[in-house]
Amino acid sequence: VAALTKVEELRLIARCVAFDDHRAYGRLVEAWQPALLRYLHGITGGDIWLSDDIAQETFVKAYENLSTFRGAARFSTWLFTIATRLFLDSRRKNNNDMSLTEAAGIEAPDNGGFDARHDVAVALASLEPLDRSIVLLFYLRDLPVKQVAKIVDMTPGAVKVRLHRAKQKMRLTLENH
Amino acid sequence: MNNNDDNNLRALIRESIAEPPANEWLTLRVVNRLKRRRTASSWLEKTAYGLSACVLVGVAVYICTDQHISISDITLWGATVGTLIALVAGIISDRIANLSEPS
């Protein structure tokens, strides 16, 4: 799916707001779902069902509130904000994040040796949901700290502190693994 | 962690979480869950439709109570019915266009 330019994106959003154009929104969903699902796979520890549910809910919620979208930020930032909050809410409700590694099916590699992918997945799973979101928004989405702070509704300073602690925790997990 | 560690971690994370292929079912499921909103255009359409219906009733009452029907009465009647048909056709074509959306 070809990426959309900001102008194309705004044109599609305008069509959705003015004419309730579901097809135009379908184009936005197509364009953004791979990146959103990738991020959701990361924060849910590879749980494809939960990722799918959150992605659907995110897109529907975004459409329902599209008239409040001001266009100053990218549509993607807005989507990732909704997705992150939905994920954190679902974790708060379930309150069973400790079983994430197990639930997500992160199994040890067959050869018993070093597997970077597996180790990173375990290191990510060892983090609190909020820290995992911050780490992935920063490293996977490549967003600046200021934007990450807006998404998780914190100050940039608090995000930097959490990012630093999360990196230390991940390093410890990677070293012990 | 220095910048080098940061870059290594970034590369590891990106490598460990692959971008999933586009899932057209997700798009369809999302589009199917969207509810029709009342847009400015639909309000305009409904207002115009209501006004036309009022005019049509008014003209019908006028013609029925009038003793003699002139050519201008018939022209007025025809123009009003024509406007009403155009509006109804517009609404129906809009509904058909919505039905042809991916489902």
PDB file of N, CA and C in Angstrom, chain A residues 61-121:
ATOM      1  N   LYS A  61     -12.820   4.447  16.465  1.00  0.00           N
ATOM      2  CA  LYS A  61     -12.858   5.586  17.387  1.00  0.00           C
ATOM      3  C   LYS A  61     -12.321   6.845  16.693  1.00  0.00           C
ATOM      4  N   ALA A  62     -11.270   6.664  15.916  1.00  0.00           N
ATOM      5  CA  ALA A  62     -10.684   7.813  15.201  1.00  0.00           C
ATOM      6  C   ALA A  62     -11.708   8.397  14.231  1.00  0.00           C
ATOM      7  N   TYR A  63     -12.447   7.530  13.558  1.00  0.00           N
ATOM      8  CA  TYR A  63     -13.448   8.017  12.608  1.00  0.00           C
ATOM      9  C   TYR A  63     -14.560   8.774  13.329  1.00  0.00           C
ATOM     10  N   GLU A  64     -15.004   8.218  14.441  1.00  0.00           N
ATOM     11  CA  GLU A  64     -16.097   8.856  15.191  1.00  0.00           C
ATOM     12  C   GLU A  64     -15.704  10.251  15.688  1.00  0.00           C
ATOM     13  N   ASN A  65     -14.411  10.433  15.923  1.00  0.00           N
ATOM     14  CA  ASN A  65     -13.950  11.727  16.450  1.00  0.00           C
ATOM     15  C   ASN A  65     -13.168  12.539  15.417  1.00  0.00           C
ATOM     16  N   LEU A  66     -13.331  12.174  14.164  1.00  0.00           N
ATOM     17  CA  LEU A  66     -12.543  12.817  13.107  1.00  0.00           C
ATOM     18  C   LEU A  66     -12.783  14.329  13.017  1.00  0.00           C
ATOM     19  N   SER A  67     -13.989  14.750  13.378  1.00  0.00           N
ATOM     20  CA  SER A  67     -14.286  16.187  13.282  1.00  0.00           C
ATOM     21  C   SER A  67     -13.476  16.992  14.299  1.00  0.00           C
ATOM     22  N   THR A  68     -12.949  16.318  15.325  1.00  0.00           N
ATOM     23  CA  THR A  68     -12.148  17.042  16.319  1.00  0.00           C
ATOM     24  C   THR A  68     -10.662  17.073  15.931  1.00  0.00           C
ATOM     25  N   PHE A  69     -10.316  16.355  14.854  1.00  0.00           N
ATOM     26  CA  PHE A  69      -8.920  16.325  14.411  1.00  0.00           C
ATOM     27  C   PHE A  69      -8.588  17.675  13.780  1.00  0.00           C
ATOM     28  N   ARG A  70      -7.561  18.340  14.317  1.00  0.00           N
ATOM     29  CA  ARG A  70      -7.249  19.699  13.871  1.00  0.00           C
ATOM     30  C   ARG A  70      -6.272  19.750  12.697  1.00  0.00           C
ATOM     31  N   GLY A  71      -5.573  18.664  12.458  1.00  0.00           N
ATOM     32  CA  GLY A  71      -4.667  18.637  11.309  1.00  0.00           C
ATOM     33  C   GLY A  71      -3.294  19.210  11.592  1.00  0.00           C
ATOM     34  N   ALA A  72      -3.078  19.721  12.814  1.00  0.00           N
ATOM     35  CA  ALA A  72      -1.756  20.268  13.140  1.00  0.00           C
ATOM     36  C   ALA A  72      -0.737  19.127  13.231  1.00  0.00           C
ATOM     37  N   ALA A  73      -1.161  18.010  13.817  1.00  0.00           N
ATOM     38  CA  ALA A  73      -0.279  16.838  13.895  1.00  0.00           C
ATOM     39  C   ALA A  73      -0.635  15.898  12.740  1.00  0.00           C
ATOM     40  N   ARG A  74       0.236  14.923  12.501  1.00  0.00           N
ATOM     41  CA  ARG A  74      -0.086  13.926  11.481  1.00  0.00           C
ATOM     42  C   ARG A  74      -1.219  13.053  11.996  1.00  0.00           C
ATOM     43  N   PHE A  75      -1.994  12.551  11.069  1.00  0.00           N
ATOM     44  CA  PHE A  75      -3.090  11.643  11.399  1.00  0.00           C
ATOM     45  C   PHE A  75      -2.541  10.432  12.158  1.00  0.00           C
ATOM     46  N   SER A  76      -1.330  10.002  11.772  1.00  0.00           N
ATOM     47  CA  SER A  76      -0.725   8.821  12.397  1.00  0.00           C
ATOM     48  C   SER A  76      -0.484   9.048  13.891  1.00  0.00           C
ATOM     49  N   THR A  77      -0.035  10.254  14.241  1.00  0.00           N
ATOM     50  CA  THR A  77       0.221  10.552  15.659  1.00  0.00           C
ATOM     51  C   THR A  77      -1.078  10.409  16.450  1.00  0.00           C
ATOM     52  N   TRP A  78      -2.135  10.880  15.849  1.00  0.00           N
ATOM     53  CA  TRP A  78      -3.454  10.812  16.491  1.00  0.00           C
ATOM     54  C   TRP A  78      -3.874   9.350  16.660  1.00  0.00           C
ATOM     55  N   LEU A  79      -3.654   8.566  15.590  1.00  0.00           N
ATOM     56  CA  LEU A  79      -3.993   7.136  15.649  1.00  0.00           C
ATOM     57  C   LEU A  79      -3.200   6.425  16.739  1.00  0.00           C
ATOM     58  N   PHE A  80      -1.897   6.698  16.786  1.00  0.00           N
ATOM     59  CA  PHE A  80      -1.048   6.027  17.776  1.00  0.00           C
ATOM     60  C   PHE A  80      -1.423   6.448  19.198  1.00  0.00           C
ATOM     61  N   THR A  81      -1.916   7.684  19.333  1.00  0.00           N
ATOM     62  CA  THR A  81      -2.364   8.135  20.655  1.00  0.00           C
ATOM     63  C   THR A  81      -3.575   7.306  21.079  1.00  0.00           C
ATOM     64  N   ILE A  82      -4.540   7.165  20.190  1.00  0.00           N
ATOM     65  CA  ILE A  82      -5.752   6.396  20.516  1.00  0.00           C
ATOM     66  C   ILE A  82      -5.373   4.945  20.808  1.00  0.00           C
ATOM     67  N   ALA A  83      -4.535   4.367  19.954  1.00  0.00           N
ATOM     68  CA  ALA A  83      -4.146   2.958  20.116  1.00  0.00           C
ATOM     69  C   ALA A  83      -3.436   2.733  21.451  1.00  0.00           C
ATOM     70  N   THR A  84      -2.528   3.655  21.793  1.00  0.00           N
ATOM     71  CA  THR A  84      -1.774   3.504  23.045  1.00  0.00           C
ATOM     72  C   THR A  84      -2.723   3.562  24.241  1.00  0.00           C
ATOM     73  N   ARG A  85      -3.656   4.504  24.197  1.00  0.00           N
ATOM     74  CA  ARG A  85      -4.586   4.634  25.333  1.00  0.00           C
ATOM     75  C   ARG A  85      -5.510   3.427  25.428  1.00  0.00           C
ATOM     76  N   LEU A  86      -5.939   2.909  24.284  1.00  0.00           N
ATOM     77  CA  LEU A  86      -6.797   1.713  24.302  1.00  0.00           C
ATOM     78  C   LEU A  86      -6.030   0.524  24.875  1.00  0.00           C
ATOM     79  N   PHE A  87      -4.766   0.406  24.473  1.00  0.00           N
ATOM     80  CA  PHE A  87      -3.939  -0.697  24.974  1.00  0.00           C
ATOM     81  C   PHE A  87      -3.740  -0.585  26.487  1.00  0.00           C
ATOM     82  N   LEU A  88      -3.397   0.629  26.943  1.00  0.00           N
ATOM     83  CA  LEU A  88      -3.165   0.815  28.382  1.00  0.00           C
ATOM     84  C   LEU A  88      -4.446   0.571  29.178  1.00  0.00           C
ATOM     85  N   ASP A  89      -5.576   1.005  28.621  1.00  0.00           N
ATOM     86  CA  ASP A  89      -6.870   0.748  29.287  1.00  0.00           C
ATOM     87  C   ASP A  89      -7.142  -0.751  29.380  1.00  0.00           C
ATOM     88  N   SER A  90      -6.868  -1.468  28.287  1.00  0.00           N
ATOM     89  CA  SER A  90      -7.139  -2.916  28.285  1.00  0.00           C
ATOM     90  C   SER A  90      -6.248  -3.625  29.299  1.00  0.00           C
ATOM     91  N   ARG A  91      -5.008  -3.129  29.447  1.00  0.00           N
ATOM     92  CA  ARG A  91      -4.086  -3.733  30.427  1.00  0.00           C
ATOM     93  C   ARG A  91      -4.567  -3.449  31.847  1.00  0.00           C
ATOM     94  N   ARG A  92      -5.033  -2.208  32.052  1.00  0.00           N
ATOM     95  CA  ARG A  92      -5.520  -1.822  33.377  1.00  0.00           C
ATOM     96  C   ARG A  92      -6.724  -2.680  33.761  1.00  0.00           C
ATOM     97  N   LYS A  93      -7.604  -2.900  32.779  1.00  0.00           N
ATOM     98  CA  LYS A  93      -8.808  -3.696  33.054  1.00  0.00           C
ATOM     99  C   LYS A  93      -8.443  -5.143  33.351  1.00  0.00           C
ATOM    100  N   ASN A  94      -7.569  -5.700  32.519  1.00  0.00           N
ATOM    101  CA  ASN A  94      -7.221  -7.118  32.687  1.00  0.00           C
ATOM    102  C   ASN A  94      -6.269  -7.348  33.852  1.00  0.00           C
ATOM    103  N   ASN A  95      -5.356  -6.379  34.031  1.00  0.00           N
ATOM    104  CA  ASN A  95      -4.409  -6.424  35.136  1.00  0.00           C
ATOM    105  C   ASN A  95      -3.639  -7.751  35.215  1.00  0.00           C
ATOM    106  N   ASN A  96      -3.318  -8.307  34.054  1.00  0.00           N
ATOM    107  CA  ASN A  96      -2.609  -9.587  34.062  1.00  0.00           C
ATOM    108  C   ASN A  96      -1.391  -9.529  33.151  1.00  0.00           C
ATOM    109  N   ASP A  97      -0.739  -8.369  33.172  1.00  0.00           N
ATOM    110  CA  ASP A  97       0.363  -8.193  32.238  1.00  0.00           C
ATOM    111  C   ASP A  97       1.560  -9.090  32.518  1.00  0.00           C
ATOM    112  N   MET A  98       1.629  -9.641  33.734  1.00  0.00           N
ATOM    113  CA  MET A  98       2.772 -10.494  34.066  1.00  0.00           C
ATOM    114  C   MET A  98       2.810 -11.732  33.180  1.00  0.00           C
ATOM    115  N   SER A  99       1.637 -12.140  32.701  1.00  0.00           N
ATOM    116  CA  SER A  99       1.599 -13.353  31.896  1.00  0.00           C
ATOM    117  C   SER A  99       1.770 -13.050  30.409  1.00  0.00           C
ATOM    118  N   LEU A 100       2.213 -11.821  30.115  1.00  0.00           N
ATOM    119  CA  LEU A 100       2.326 -11.419  28.722  1.00  0.00           C
ATOM    120  C   LEU A 100       3.202 -12.354  27.897  1.00  0.00           C
ATOM    121  N   THR A 101       4.356 -12.682  28.429  1.00  0.00           N
ATOM    122  CA  THR A 101       5.284 -13.533  27.687  1.00  0.00           C
ATOM    123  C   THR A 101       4.627 -14.854  27.328  1.00  0.00           C
ATOM    124  N   GLU A 102       3.946 -15.397  28.322  1.00  0.00           N
ATOM    125  CA  GLU A 102       3.278 -16.681  28.108  1.00  0.00           C
ATOM    126  C   GLU A 102       2.116 -16.536  27.130  1.00  0.00           C
ATOM    127  N   ALA A 103       1.295 -15.473  27.389  1.00  0.00           N
ATOM    128  CA  ALA A 103       0.101 -15.269  26.557  1.00  0.00           C
ATOM    129  C   ALA A 103       0.471 -15.017  25.105  1.00  0.00           C
ATOM    130  N   ALA A 104       1.558 -14.304  24.907  1.00  0.00           N
ATOM    131  CA  ALA A 104       1.942 -13.958  23.543  1.00  0.00           C
ATOM    132  C   ALA A 104       2.690 -15.086  22.846  1.00  0.00           C
ATOM    133  N   GLY A 105       2.907 -16.138  23.546  1.00  0.00           N
ATOM    134  CA  GLY A 105       3.565 -17.294  22.940  1.00  0.00           C
ATOM    135  C   GLY A 105       5.025 -17.052  22.631  1.00  0.00           C
ATOM    136  N   ILE A 106       5.698 -16.271  23.461  1.00  0.00           N
ATOM    137  CA  ILE A 106       7.129 -16.050  23.246  1.00  0.00           C
ATOM    138  C   ILE A 106       7.865 -17.255  23.806  1.00  0.00           C
ATOM    139  N   GLU A 107       8.240 -18.135  22.906  1.00  0.00           N
ATOM    140  CA  GLU A 107       8.908 -19.360  23.355  1.00  0.00           C
ATOM    141  C   GLU A 107      10.400 -19.276  23.092  1.00  0.00           C
ATOM    142  N   ALA A 108      11.134 -20.021  23.870  1.00  0.00           N
ATOM    143  CA  ALA A 108      12.585 -20.040  23.684  1.00  0.00           C
ATOM    144  C   ALA A 108      12.924 -20.694  22.340  1.00  0.00           C
ATOM    145  N   PRO A 109      14.016 -20.220  21.691  1.00  0.00           N
ATOM    146  CA  PRO A 109      14.376 -20.825  20.405  1.00  0.00           C
ATOM    147  C   PRO A 109      14.730 -22.307  20.576  1.00  0.00           C
ATOM    148  N   ASP A 110      14.453 -23.088  19.530  1.00  0.00           N
ATOM    149  CA  ASP A 110      14.672 -24.532  19.588  1.00  0.00           C
ATOM    150  C   ASP A 110      16.131 -24.899  19.848  1.00  0.00           C
ATOM    151  N   ASN A 111      17.029 -24.105  19.240  1.00  0.00           N
ATOM    152  CA  ASN A 111      18.447 -24.463  19.357  1.00  0.00           C
ATOM    153  C   ASN A 111      19.034 -24.140  20.731  1.00  0.00           C
ATOM    154  N   GLY A 112      18.227 -23.457  21.576  1.00  0.00           N
ATOM    155  CA  GLY A 112      18.685 -23.139  22.925  1.00  0.00           C
ATOM    156  C   GLY A 112      19.766 -22.080  22.953  1.00  0.00           C
ATOM    157  N   GLY A 113      20.163 -21.597  21.826  1.00  0.00           N
ATOM    158  CA  GLY A 113      21.234 -20.608  21.763  1.00  0.00           C
ATOM    159  C   GLY A 113      20.714 -19.188  21.721  1.00  0.00           C
ATOM    160  N   PHE A 114      21.562 -18.283  21.268  1.00  0.00           N
ATOM    161  CA  PHE A 114      21.223 -16.878  21.232  1.00  0.00           C
ATOM    162  C   PHE A 114      20.257 -16.594  20.080  1.00  0.00           C
ATOM    163  N   ASP A 115      19.181 -15.961  20.417  1.00  0.00           N
ATOM    164  CA  ASP A 115      18.229 -15.551  19.398  1.00  0.00           C
ATOM    165  C   ASP A 115      17.828 -14.125  19.736  1.00  0.00           C
ATOM    166  N   ALA A 116      18.370 -13.173  18.961  1.00  0.00           N
ATOM    167  CA  ALA A 116      18.165 -11.750  19.272  1.00  0.00           C
ATOM    168  C   ALA A 116      16.688 -11.383  19.288  1.00  0.00           C
ATOM    169  N   ARG A 117      15.949 -11.907  18.331  1.00  0.00           N
ATOM    170  CA  ARG A 117      14.520 -11.582  18.247  1.00  0.00           C
ATOM    171  C   ARG A 117      13.781 -12.004  19.503  1.00  0.00           C
ATOM    172  N   HIS A 118      14.059 -13.236  19.896  1.00  0.00           N
ATOM    173  CA  HIS A 118      13.402 -13.779  21.083  1.00  0.00           C
ATOM    174  C   HIS A 118      13.794 -12.988  22.316  1.00  0.00           C
ATOM    175  N   ASP A 119      15.107 -12.683  22.433  1.00  0.00           N
ATOM    176  CA  ASP A 119      15.585 -11.973  23.615  1.00  0.00           C
ATOM    177  C   ASP A 119      14.997 -10.564  23.704  1.00  0.00           C
ATOM    178  N   VAL A 120      14.896  -9.901  22.566  1.00  0.00           N
ATOM    179  CA  VAL A 120      14.316  -8.556  22.568  1.00  0.00           C
ATOM    180  C   VAL A 120      12.842  -8.641  22.958  1.00  0.00           C
ATOM    181  N   ALA A 121      12.152  -9.664  22.447  1.00  0.00           N
ATOM    182  CA  ALA A 121      10.731  -9.841  22.793  1.00  0.00           C
ATOM    183  C   ALA A 121      10.568 -10.045  24.294  1.00  0.00           C
TER     184      ALA A 121
END
